PDB file of C-alpha atoms in Angstrom:
ATOM      1  CA  MET A  63       0.000   0.000   0.000  1.00 74.00           C
ATOM      2  CA  THR A  64       1.465   3.337  -1.018  1.00 79.00           C
ATOM      3  CA  GLU A  65       1.594   6.322   1.290  1.00 80.00           C
ATOM      4  CA  THR A  66      -1.153   8.064  -0.717  1.00 82.00           C
ATOM      5  CA  GLU A  67      -3.414   4.997  -0.500  1.00 83.00           C
ATOM      6  CA  ALA A  68      -2.791   4.764   3.241  1.00 85.00           C
ATOM      7  CA  ILE A  69      -3.717   8.419   3.739  1.00 86.00           C
ATOM      8  CA  ARG A  70      -6.912   7.894   1.744  1.00 87.00           C
ATOM      9  CA  LEU A  71      -7.707   4.802   3.845  1.00 88.00           C
ATOM     10  CA  PHE A  72      -7.170   6.599   7.153  1.00 90.00           C
ATOM     11  CA  LYS A  73      -9.238   9.587   6.024  1.00 89.00           C
ATOM     12  CA  CYS A  74     -12.094   7.240   5.190  1.00 87.00           C
ATOM     13  CA  LEU A  75     -11.827   5.470   8.527  1.00 89.00           C
ATOM     14  CA  SER A  76     -11.872   8.765  10.427  1.00 90.00           C
ATOM     15  CA  ASP A  77     -15.512   9.435   9.512  1.00 91.00           C
ATOM     16  CA  LYS A  78     -18.155   7.874  11.793  1.00 92.00           C
ATOM     17  CA  SER A  79     -20.720   7.324   9.028  1.00 93.00           C
ATOM     18  CA  ARG A  80     -18.157   5.568   6.824  1.00 93.00           C
ATOM     19  CA  LEU A  81     -17.057   3.431   9.713  1.00 93.00           C
ATOM     20  CA  GLN A  82     -20.687   2.429  10.331  1.00 94.00           C
ATOM     21  CA  ILE A  83     -21.083   1.581   6.639  1.00 95.00           C
ATOM     22  CA  LEU A  84     -17.989  -0.622   6.820  1.00 95.00           C
ATOM     23  CA  LYS A  85     -19.287  -2.357   9.947  1.00 94.00           C
ATOM     24  CA  SER A  86     -22.558  -3.066   8.152  1.00 95.00           C
ATOM     25  CA  LEU A  87     -20.751  -4.401   5.086  1.00 94.00           C
ATOM     26  CA  MET A  88     -18.753  -6.742   7.323  1.00 93.00           C
ATOM     27  CA  ILE A  89     -22.014  -8.491   8.137  1.00 93.00           C
ATOM     28  CA  GLU A  90     -23.256  -8.750   4.551  1.00 94.00           C
ATOM     29  CA  ASP A  91     -23.186  -7.068   1.135  1.00 94.00           C
ATOM     30  CA  MET A  92     -25.799  -4.297   0.927  1.00 94.00           C
ATOM     31  CA  TYR A  93     -27.280  -1.753  -1.453  1.00 94.00           C
ATOM     32  CA  VAL A  94     -27.602   1.986  -0.834  1.00 95.00           C
ATOM     33  CA  GLU A  95     -31.224   2.047   0.334  1.00 94.00           C
ATOM     34  CA  ARG A  96     -30.673  -0.812   2.777  1.00 94.00           C
ATOM     35  CA  LEU A  97     -27.602   0.885   4.256  1.00 95.00           C
ATOM     36  CA  ALA A  98     -29.484   4.191   4.508  1.00 95.00           C
ATOM     37  CA  GLU A  99     -32.362   2.509   6.294  1.00 94.00           C
ATOM     38  CA  ARG A 100     -30.076   0.583   8.640  1.00 93.00           C
ATOM     39  CA  LEU A 101     -27.936   3.602   9.587  1.00 94.00           C
ATOM     40  CA  GLY A 102     -30.648   6.279   9.627  1.00 94.00           C
ATOM     41  CA  LEU A 103     -28.992   8.269   6.833  1.00 94.00           C
ATOM     42  CA  THR A 104     -30.376   9.536   3.543  1.00 95.00           C
ATOM     43  CA  PRO A 105     -29.558   7.539   0.393  1.00 95.00           C
ATOM     44  CA  PRO A 106     -27.612  10.486  -1.129  1.00 96.00           C
ATOM     45  CA  THR A 107     -25.460  10.671   2.020  1.00 95.00           C
ATOM     46  CA  VAL A 108     -24.763   6.933   1.876  1.00 96.00           C
ATOM     47  CA  SER A 109     -23.964   7.223  -1.846  1.00 95.00           C
ATOM     48  CA  PHE A 110     -21.506  10.031  -1.129  1.00 96.00           C
ATOM     49  CA  HIS A 111     -19.711   7.969   1.522  1.00 95.00           C
ATOM     50  CA  LEU A 112     -19.720   4.845  -0.658  1.00 95.00           C
ATOM     51  CA  LYS A 113     -18.101   6.849  -3.450  1.00 95.00           C
ATOM     52  CA  LYS A 114     -15.279   7.884  -1.087  1.00 93.00           C
ATOM     53  CA  LEU A 115     -14.891   4.302   0.161  1.00 94.00           C
ATOM     54  CA  THR A 116     -14.818   2.973  -3.407  1.00 93.00           C
ATOM     55  CA  GLU A 117     -12.175   5.548  -4.430  1.00 90.00           C
ATOM     56  CA  ALA A 118     -10.038   4.346  -1.530  1.00 90.00           C
ATOM     57  CA  ASN A 119     -10.531   0.741  -2.697  1.00 91.00           C
ATOM     58  CA  ILE A 120     -12.088  -0.152   0.660  1.00 93.00           C
ATOM     59  CA  VAL A 121     -15.421  -1.086  -0.915  1.00 95.00           C
ATOM     60  CA  THR A 122     -16.174  -2.714  -4.256  1.00 94.00           C
ATOM     61  CA  SER A 123     -19.483  -2.886  -6.061  1.00 94.00           C
ATOM     62  CA  TYR A 124     -21.288  -5.327  -8.311  1.00 94.00           C
ATOM     63  CA  LYS A 125     -24.682  -5.492 -10.012  1.00 93.00           C
ATOM     64  CA  SER A 126     -27.304  -7.891  -8.629  1.00 89.00           C
ATOM     65  CA  GLN A 127     -30.668  -7.795 -10.389  1.00 86.00           C
ATOM     66  CA  TYR A 128     -31.845  -4.192 -10.089  1.00 87.00           C
ATOM     67  CA  TYR A 129     -29.447  -3.204  -7.315  1.00 89.00           C
ATOM     68  CA  MET A 130     -25.878  -2.053  -7.131  1.00 92.00           C
ATOM     69  CA  MET A 131     -24.497  -4.093  -4.242  1.00 95.00           C
ATOM     70  CA  TYR A 132     -21.520  -3.004  -2.149  1.00 95.00           C
ATOM     71  CA  ARG A 133     -18.985  -5.341  -0.613  1.00 95.00           C
ATOM     72  CA  LEU A 134     -16.177  -4.780   1.866  1.00 94.00           C
ATOM     73  CA  ASN A 135     -12.725  -5.281   0.345  1.00 93.00           C
ATOM     74  CA  ARG A 136     -11.313  -7.366   3.190  1.00 91.00           C
ATOM     75  CA  GLU A 137      -7.861  -7.641   1.608  1.00 89.00           C
ATOM     76  CA  ILE A 138      -7.136  -3.977   2.268  1.00 86.00           C
ATOM     77  CA  PHE A 139      -7.475  -4.569   6.005  1.00 87.00           C
ATOM     78  CA  GLU A 140      -4.946  -7.417   5.981  1.00 85.00           C
ATOM     79  CA  THR A 141      -2.165  -4.847   5.652  1.00 84.00           C
ATOM     80  CA  SER A 142      -0.728  -4.046   9.063  1.00 85.00           C
ATOM     81  CA  ILE A 143       0.056  -0.516  10.149  1.00 84.00           C
ATOM     82  CA  LEU A 144       3.717  -1.526  10.472  1.00 87.00           C
ATOM     83  CA  GLU A 145       3.749  -2.545   6.808  1.00 84.00           C
ATOM     84  CA  ILE A 146       2.354   0.877   5.914  1.00 81.00           C
ATOM     85  CA  LEU A 147       4.997   2.636   8.011  1.00 82.00           C
ATOM     86  CA  GLU A 148       7.792   0.514   6.543  1.00 82.00           C
ATOM     87  CA  GLU A 149       6.771   1.492   3.011  1.00 79.00           C
ATOM     88  CA  LYS A 150       9.113   4.082   1.515  1.00 75.00           C
ATOM     89  CA  SER A 151       7.686   7.553   1.850  1.00 73.00           C
ATOM     90  CA  ASP A 152       6.839   9.549  -1.256  1.00 70.00           C
ATOM     91  CA  ASP A 153       9.018  12.298   0.215  1.00 76.00           C
ATOM     92  CA  ALA A 154      11.919  10.019   1.255  1.00 75.00           C
ATOM     93  CA  ASP A 155      14.388  11.565  -1.199  1.00 80.00           C
ATOM     94  CA  ILE A 156      13.511  15.079  -0.059  1.00 86.00           C
ATOM     95  CA  GLN A 157      13.817  14.020   3.585  1.00 84.00           C
ATOM     96  CA  GLU A 158      17.232  12.467   2.933  1.00 87.00           C
ATOM     97  CA  GLN A 159      18.362  15.661   1.206  1.00 91.00           C
ATOM     98  CA  ARG A 160      17.169  17.755   4.166  1.00 92.00           C
ATOM     99  CA  ASP A 161      18.959  15.413   6.585  1.00 92.00           C
ATOM    100  CA  GLU A 162      22.179  15.762   4.602  1.00 94.00           C
ATOM    101  CA  GLU A 163      21.823  19.567   4.485  1.00 95.00           C
ATOM    102  CA  TYR A 164      21.276  19.612   8.262  1.00 95.00           C
ATOM    103  CA  ARG A 165      24.293  17.370   8.783  1.00 95.00           C
ATOM    104  CA  GLN A 166      26.480  19.643   6.640  1.00 96.00           C
ATOM    105  CA  LYS A 167      25.222  22.729   8.476  1.00 96.00           C
ATOM    106  CA  VAL A 168      26.224  21.178  11.813  1.00 96.00           C
ATOM    107  CA  ILE A 169      29.643  20.241  10.435  1.00 96.00           C
ATOM    108  CA  ASP A 170      30.166  23.747   9.051  1.00 96.00           C
ATOM    109  CA  THR A 171      29.107  25.275  12.381  1.00 95.00           C
ATOM    110  CA  PHE A 172      31.313  23.180  14.663  1.00 96.00           C
ATOM    111  CA  PHE A 173      34.381  22.548  12.543  1.00 95.00           C
ATOM    112  CA  ILE A 174      36.806  25.138  11.220  1.00 94.00           C
ATOM    113  CA  TYR A 175      39.697  23.953   9.070  1.00 92.00           C
ATOM    114  CA  GLY A 176      39.134  20.384  10.287  1.00 90.00           C
ATOM    115  CA  LYS A 177      39.305  21.302  13.983  1.00 95.00           C
ATOM    116  CA  LEU A 178      36.339  21.027  16.331  1.00 95.00           C
ATOM    117  CA  LYS A 179      35.558  24.446  17.842  1.00 94.00           C
ATOM    118  CA  SER A 180      33.435  23.093  20.697  1.00 94.00           C
ATOM    119  CA  ILE A 181      31.398  20.038  21.618  1.00 94.00           C
ATOM    120  CA  PRO A 182      27.718  20.621  20.793  1.00 95.00           C
ATOM    121  CA  SER A 183      25.346  20.564  23.753  1.00 93.00           C
ATOM    122  CA  GLN A 184      22.529  18.984  21.720  1.00 94.00           C
ATOM    123  CA  ILE A 185      22.849  15.207  21.534  1.00 94.00           C
ATOM    124  CA  LYS A 186      21.871  14.994  17.852  1.00 94.00           C
ATOM    125  CA  LYS A 187      24.497  17.555  16.855  1.00 96.00           C
ATOM    126  CA  GLU A 188      27.128  15.915  19.038  1.00 96.00           C
ATOM    127  CA  ARG A 189      26.373  12.574  17.349  1.00 95.00           C
ATOM    128  CA  ILE A 190      27.067  14.144  13.937  1.00 96.00           C
ATOM    129  CA  VAL A 191      30.355  15.622  15.203  1.00 96.00           C
ATOM    130  CA  LEU A 192      31.397  12.262  16.661  1.00 96.00           C
ATOM    131  CA  GLU A 193      30.540  10.499  13.387  1.00 95.00           C
ATOM    132  CA  VAL A 194      32.838  12.902  11.523  1.00 96.00           C
ATOM    133  CA  ILE A 195      35.676  12.115  13.917  1.00 96.00           C
ATOM    134  CA  ALA A 196      34.927   8.365  13.705  1.00 95.00           C
ATOM    135  CA  GLU A 197      35.465   8.497   9.937  1.00 94.00           C
ATOM    136  CA  SER A 198      39.195   8.899  10.579  1.00 94.00           C
ATOM    137  CA  PHE A 199      39.285   5.405  12.141  1.00 94.00           C
ATOM    138  CA  GLU A 200      39.552   2.336   9.922  1.00 93.00           C
ATOM    139  CA  PHE A 201      37.265  -0.643  10.307  1.00 92.00           C
ATOM    140  CA  ASP A 202      38.806  -4.000  11.274  1.00 89.00           C
ATOM    141  CA  ARG A 203      41.783  -2.423  12.991  1.00 93.00           C
ATOM    142  CA  ILE A 204      42.526  -2.299  16.696  1.00 95.00           C
ATOM    143  CA  TYR A 205      43.984   0.943  18.028  1.00 95.00           C
ATOM    144  CA  THR A 206      45.853   1.485  21.252  1.00 95.00           C
ATOM    145  CA  GLU A 207      44.526   4.118  23.607  1.00 94.00           C
ATOM    146  CA  LYS A 208      47.499   6.323  22.767  1.00 95.00           C
ATOM    147  CA  GLU A 209      46.709   6.079  19.004  1.00 95.00           C
ATOM    148  CA  VAL A 210      43.070   6.936  19.676  1.00 95.00           C
ATOM    149  CA  ASN A 211      44.043   9.925  21.812  1.00 95.00           C
ATOM    150  CA  LEU A 212      46.431  11.240  19.157  1.00 96.00           C
ATOM    151  CA  MET A 213      43.852  10.852  16.385  1.00 95.00           C
ATOM    152  CA  ILE A 214      41.159  12.615  18.404  1.00 96.00           C
ATOM    153  CA  ALA A 215      43.608  15.339  19.494  1.00 95.00           C
ATOM    154  CA  ASP A 216      43.928  16.283  15.814  1.00 94.00           C
ATOM    155  CA  PHE A 217      40.270  17.348  16.055  1.00 95.00           C
ATOM    156  CA  TYR A 218      39.899  18.538  19.642  1.00 95.00           C
ATOM    157  CA  ASP A 219      42.150  18.999  22.677  1.00 93.00           C
ATOM    158  CA  ASP A 220      39.835  17.261  25.169  1.00 93.00           C
ATOM    159  CA  PHE A 221      40.368  13.819  23.651  1.00 93.00           C
ATOM    160  CA  CYS A 222      39.230  12.022  26.828  1.00 94.00           C
ATOM    161  CA  THR A 223      35.699  13.423  26.591  1.00 95.00           C
ATOM    162  CA  ILE A 224      35.457  12.728  22.869  1.00 96.00           C
ATOM    163  CA  ARG A 225      36.820   9.185  23.292  1.00 96.00           C
ATOM    164  CA  ARG A 226      34.357   8.461  26.117  1.00 95.00           C
ATOM    165  CA  ASP A 227      31.443   9.883  24.106  1.00 96.00           C
ATOM    166  CA  MET A 228      32.419   7.871  21.017  1.00 95.00           C
ATOM    167  CA  VAL A 229      32.333   4.681  23.081  1.00 95.00           C
ATOM    168  CA  ALA A 230      29.005   5.718  24.662  1.00 95.00           C
ATOM    169  CA  GLU A 231      27.526   6.424  21.209  1.00 94.00           C
ATOM    170  CA  LYS A 232      28.778   3.023  19.999  1.00 94.00           C
ATOM    171  CA  LEU A 233      31.015   4.495  17.340  1.00 95.00           C
ATOM    172  CA  LEU A 234      34.051   2.945  19.029  1.00 95.00           C
ATOM    173  CA  ALA A 235      34.259  -0.167  21.178  1.00 94.00           C
ATOM    174  CA  ARG A 236      36.994  -1.178  23.557  1.00 94.00           C
ATOM    175  CA  ASN A 237      38.388  -4.030  25.584  1.00 93.00           C
ATOM    176  CA  ALA A 238      41.792  -4.922  27.057  1.00 91.00           C
ATOM    177  CA  ALA A 239      43.268  -5.248  23.531  1.00 91.00           C
ATOM    178  CA  GLY A 240      42.330  -1.698  22.522  1.00 94.00           C
ATOM    179  CA  TYR A 241      39.744   0.298  20.576  1.00 95.00           C
ATOM    180  CA  TRP A 242      38.073  -0.376  17.227  1.00 95.00           C
ATOM    181  CA  ARG A 243      35.496   1.292  15.046  1.00 95.00           C
ATOM    182  CA  ILE A 244      32.035  -0.257  15.112  1.00 92.00           C
ATOM    183  CA  LYS A 245      30.163  -0.754  11.865  1.00 87.00           C
ATOM    184  CA  THR A 246      26.786   0.951  12.151  1.00 75.00           C
ATOM    185  CA  VAL A 247      23.752  -0.086  10.148  1.00 64.00           C
TER     186      VAL A 247
END
């Protein structure tokens, strides 16, 4: 289900009359006059709501004798909300571009000529700064504490704080053998 289809579905479900129509159609297929009678609505009102439900592919129709019968499209409700949320957003590329612009703005603000001016107080900004510093470490290599301190000192004088924060943010890991860069997903 696309994002647009999901929005249309949720808009339809947010109306009480449409929800009552859907509940009625769960019991059995019905025609406009029967739904109007059952729900205490006028046939034009029911027709209006059925049109919206049909456009959202929630309800389908078929001809039976003289009546246009309406049926609930049960398949549409088999999609879980998690599946809808996992679907790539229509605006995903724009969002990624905005994220990258934000990231670059933070880098430009806190770094001058490759040196860190200060540690950001906001966690999100600090994470970006730490990621930039982490890029200087190679994967699959173990560093001594002295090597780590020297590499961080190239960016910022308080290498102890940066080193501790990089371990806390899971950019670096450590044990008795030394430090190494963690591969993030």
